[in-house]
Amino acid sequence: MPRPAAPAALERHPHLAQDCPAGWVRVDFHTHTMWSGDSTTTPDEFATCLAESGIDVVCITDHNAVRGAQRLQDELDARVVVGEEMKTHAGEIIGLFLTERVPQGLAPAAAARAVKSQGGLVYIPHPFDPLRNNLRRDVLDELVGEGLVDGIEVLNAKTSLSSLNSQAARYACEHGLAPGAGSDAHVAEALGGAYLEMPDFGNDDPAGFLWSMRQGRAVGHHYDPPRRWKPRIVPSVGNDD
């Protein structure tokens, strides 16, 4: 049974008060830490807000980096899926269940195959949002046609127009893709803004995770508060060293 959310998280995200089906978990598919470069969320801030949210599984998908996710795997009050949001020449792709970093700048198909070669899942974030670095529609269609896409984000909390999330949900249904949902948190307080409720799955089991995604239900709202930048030292992520 999912852990109850703390009052501070409920104030930010009232939907966290909703009951989750027995034997199911809440999974945030898309989050960022200070290893992303465009987020200054420290491990302590991430851990505090994650615990407040009651999220059971968090996919840490830093931009072109996996070190933060690997470091936090055993330090959080939730299970961690190591991921990476990688930049290609035609938009962004997320890899889940990674064991090593996929270099940025690859062609989309090459990036997807690099994820698959690690036994990971290919997940497409914010697919139709023109204000984001979304994957070009023709490239998305090509990857789907080649069987290189496992799941697609049908609810992104930073996408302000619900019609864009609805378009993603229709695309997932039409093409047989598993749905996912995420806060796309670049500030810690955004954790829990959107997630997928889905049957629990075996740890480190991408196939079981994908099966559970297909049974899942997206929950969340638009939540993209102004970022309160703070002076701090953040790691260099140029080569994920």
PDB file of C-alpha atoms in Angstrom, residues 149-240:
ATOM      1  CA  VAL A 149       9.633   2.705 -28.451  1.00  0.00           C
ATOM      2  CA  ASP A 150       8.200   1.025 -25.343  1.00  0.00           C
ATOM      3  CA  GLY A 151       6.298   3.820 -23.640  1.00  0.00           C
ATOM      4  CA  ILE A 152       5.221   7.422 -24.001  1.00  0.00           C
ATOM      5  CA  GLU A 153       4.461  10.172 -21.511  1.00  0.00           C
ATOM      6  CA  VAL A 154       0.697  10.766 -21.517  1.00  0.00           C
ATOM      7  CA  LEU A 155       0.805  13.186 -18.573  1.00  0.00           C
ATOM      8  CA  ASN A 156       3.656  15.617 -17.991  1.00  0.00           C
ATOM      9  CA  ALA A 157       3.098  18.011 -15.086  1.00  0.00           C
ATOM     10  CA  LYS A 158       5.048  20.809 -16.784  1.00  0.00           C
ATOM     11  CA  THR A 159       2.885  20.681 -19.911  1.00  0.00           C
ATOM     12  CA  SER A 160       0.360  23.463 -19.391  1.00  0.00           C
ATOM     13  CA  LEU A 161      -2.166  22.510 -22.078  1.00  0.00           C
ATOM     14  CA  SER A 162      -4.194  19.425 -21.213  1.00  0.00           C
ATOM     15  CA  SER A 163      -4.903  18.951 -24.925  1.00  0.00           C
ATOM     16  CA  LEU A 164      -1.235  18.076 -25.514  1.00  0.00           C
ATOM     17  CA  ASN A 165      -1.315  15.375 -22.846  1.00  0.00           C
ATOM     18  CA  SER A 166      -4.577  14.088 -24.350  1.00  0.00           C
ATOM     19  CA  GLN A 167      -2.929  13.937 -27.772  1.00  0.00           C
ATOM     20  CA  ALA A 168      -0.136  11.841 -26.276  1.00  0.00           C
ATOM     21  CA  ALA A 169      -2.672   9.492 -24.663  1.00  0.00           C
ATOM     22  CA  ARG A 170      -4.435   9.003 -28.001  1.00  0.00           C
ATOM     23  CA  TYR A 171      -1.132   8.325 -29.734  1.00  0.00           C
ATOM     24  CA  ALA A 172      -0.225   5.716 -27.110  1.00  0.00           C
ATOM     25  CA  CYS A 173      -3.561   3.963 -27.607  1.00  0.00           C
ATOM     26  CA  GLU A 174      -3.392   4.068 -31.402  1.00  0.00           C
ATOM     27  CA  HIS A 175       0.136   2.653 -31.515  1.00  0.00           C
ATOM     28  CA  GLY A 176       0.005   0.160 -28.664  1.00  0.00           C
ATOM     29  CA  LEU A 177       2.511   2.007 -26.472  1.00  0.00           C
ATOM     30  CA  ALA A 178       2.568   1.777 -22.693  1.00  0.00           C
ATOM     31  CA  PRO A 179       1.528   5.016 -20.942  1.00  0.00           C
ATOM     32  CA  GLY A 180       3.658   6.831 -18.401  1.00  0.00           C
ATOM     33  CA  ALA A 181       3.366   9.988 -16.318  1.00  0.00           C
ATOM     34  CA  GLY A 182       5.850  12.196 -14.543  1.00  0.00           C
ATOM     35  CA  SER A 183       6.377  15.422 -12.677  1.00  0.00           C
ATOM     36  CA  ASP A 184       9.375  16.408 -14.830  1.00  0.00           C
ATOM     37  CA  ALA A 185      10.519  17.892 -11.534  1.00  0.00           C
ATOM     38  CA  HIS A 186      13.321  20.424 -11.855  1.00  0.00           C
ATOM     39  CA  VAL A 187      12.545  21.672  -8.341  1.00  0.00           C
ATOM     40  CA  ALA A 188      12.069  19.218  -5.505  1.00  0.00           C
ATOM     41  CA  GLU A 189       8.619  20.518  -4.608  1.00  0.00           C
ATOM     42  CA  ALA A 190       7.310  19.302  -7.976  1.00  0.00           C
ATOM     43  CA  LEU A 191       7.806  15.644  -7.021  1.00  0.00           C
ATOM     44  CA  GLY A 192       4.395  13.998  -6.977  1.00  0.00           C
ATOM     45  CA  GLY A 193       2.926  16.460  -9.467  1.00  0.00           C
ATOM     46  CA  ALA A 194       2.165  13.586 -11.848  1.00  0.00           C
ATOM     47  CA  TYR A 195       2.695   9.847 -11.694  1.00  0.00           C
ATOM     48  CA  LEU A 196       1.352   6.526 -12.915  1.00  0.00           C
ATOM     49  CA  GLU A 197      -0.530   4.211 -10.577  1.00  0.00           C
ATOM     50  CA  MET A 198       0.325   0.686 -11.708  1.00  0.00           C
ATOM     51  CA  PRO A 199       0.553  -2.874 -10.357  1.00  0.00           C
ATOM     52  CA  ASP A 200       3.720  -3.516  -8.392  1.00  0.00           C
ATOM     53  CA  PHE A 201       6.539  -5.146 -10.330  1.00  0.00           C
ATOM     54  CA  GLY A 202       9.742  -7.012  -9.610  1.00  0.00           C
ATOM     55  CA  ASN A 203      12.806  -4.935  -8.811  1.00  0.00           C
ATOM     56  CA  ASP A 204      15.175  -4.451 -11.748  1.00  0.00           C
ATOM     57  CA  ASP A 205      12.677  -6.139 -14.051  1.00  0.00           C
ATOM     58  CA  PRO A 206      12.086  -4.005 -17.155  1.00  0.00           C
ATOM     59  CA  ALA A 207       9.718  -6.572 -18.686  1.00  0.00           C
ATOM     60  CA  GLY A 208       7.571  -6.694 -15.576  1.00  0.00           C
ATOM     61  CA  PHE A 209       7.669  -2.917 -15.304  1.00  0.00           C
ATOM     62  CA  LEU A 210       6.492  -2.558 -18.914  1.00  0.00           C
ATOM     63  CA  TRP A 211       3.642  -5.013 -18.337  1.00  0.00           C
ATOM     64  CA  SER A 212       2.558  -3.017 -15.276  1.00  0.00           C
ATOM     65  CA  MET A 213       2.709   0.258 -17.211  1.00  0.00           C
ATOM     66  CA  ARG A 214       0.126  -1.101 -19.626  1.00  0.00           C
ATOM     67  CA  GLN A 215      -2.311  -1.590 -16.747  1.00  0.00           C
ATOM     68  CA  GLY A 216      -1.604   1.825 -15.249  1.00  0.00           C
ATOM     69  CA  ARG A 217      -3.571   5.008 -14.684  1.00  0.00           C
ATOM     70  CA  ALA A 218      -2.076   8.503 -14.998  1.00  0.00           C
ATOM     71  CA  VAL A 219      -2.745  10.890 -12.107  1.00  0.00           C
ATOM     72  CA  GLY A 220      -1.687  14.507 -11.684  1.00  0.00           C
ATOM     73  CA  HIS A 221      -2.001  18.166 -12.602  1.00  0.00           C
ATOM     74  CA  HIS A 222      -0.063  21.023 -14.130  1.00  0.00           C
ATOM     75  CA  TYR A 223       2.596  22.171 -11.677  1.00  0.00           C
ATOM     76  CA  ASP A 224       5.512  24.309 -12.827  1.00  0.00           C
ATOM     77  CA  PRO A 225       6.314  26.923 -10.162  1.00  0.00           C
ATOM     78  CA  PRO A 226       8.995  29.569 -10.660  1.00  0.00           C
ATOM     79  CA  ARG A 227      12.387  28.206  -9.753  1.00  0.00           C
ATOM     80  CA  ARG A 228      13.996  29.720  -6.690  1.00  0.00           C
ATOM     81  CA  TRP A 229      17.617  29.561  -7.722  1.00  0.00           C
ATOM     82  CA  LYS A 230      20.050  29.334  -4.831  1.00  0.00           C
ATOM     83  CA  PRO A 231      23.811  29.803  -4.808  1.00  0.00           C
ATOM     84  CA  ARG A 232      25.418  26.393  -4.529  1.00  0.00           C
ATOM     85  CA  ILE A 233      28.065  24.191  -6.035  1.00  0.00           C
ATOM     86  CA  VAL A 234      26.680  21.684  -8.535  1.00  0.00           C
ATOM     87  CA  PRO A 235      28.610  18.886 -10.238  1.00  0.00           C
ATOM     88  CA  SER A 236      29.952  19.133 -13.735  1.00  0.00           C
ATOM     89  CA  VAL A 237      27.898  16.869 -15.968  1.00  0.00           C
ATOM     90  CA  GLY A 238      29.615  17.411 -19.307  1.00  0.00           C
ATOM     91  CA  ASN A 239      30.992  13.868 -19.380  1.00  0.00           C
ATOM     92  CA  ASP A 240      29.104  12.522 -16.347  1.00  0.00           C
TER      93      ASP A 240
END
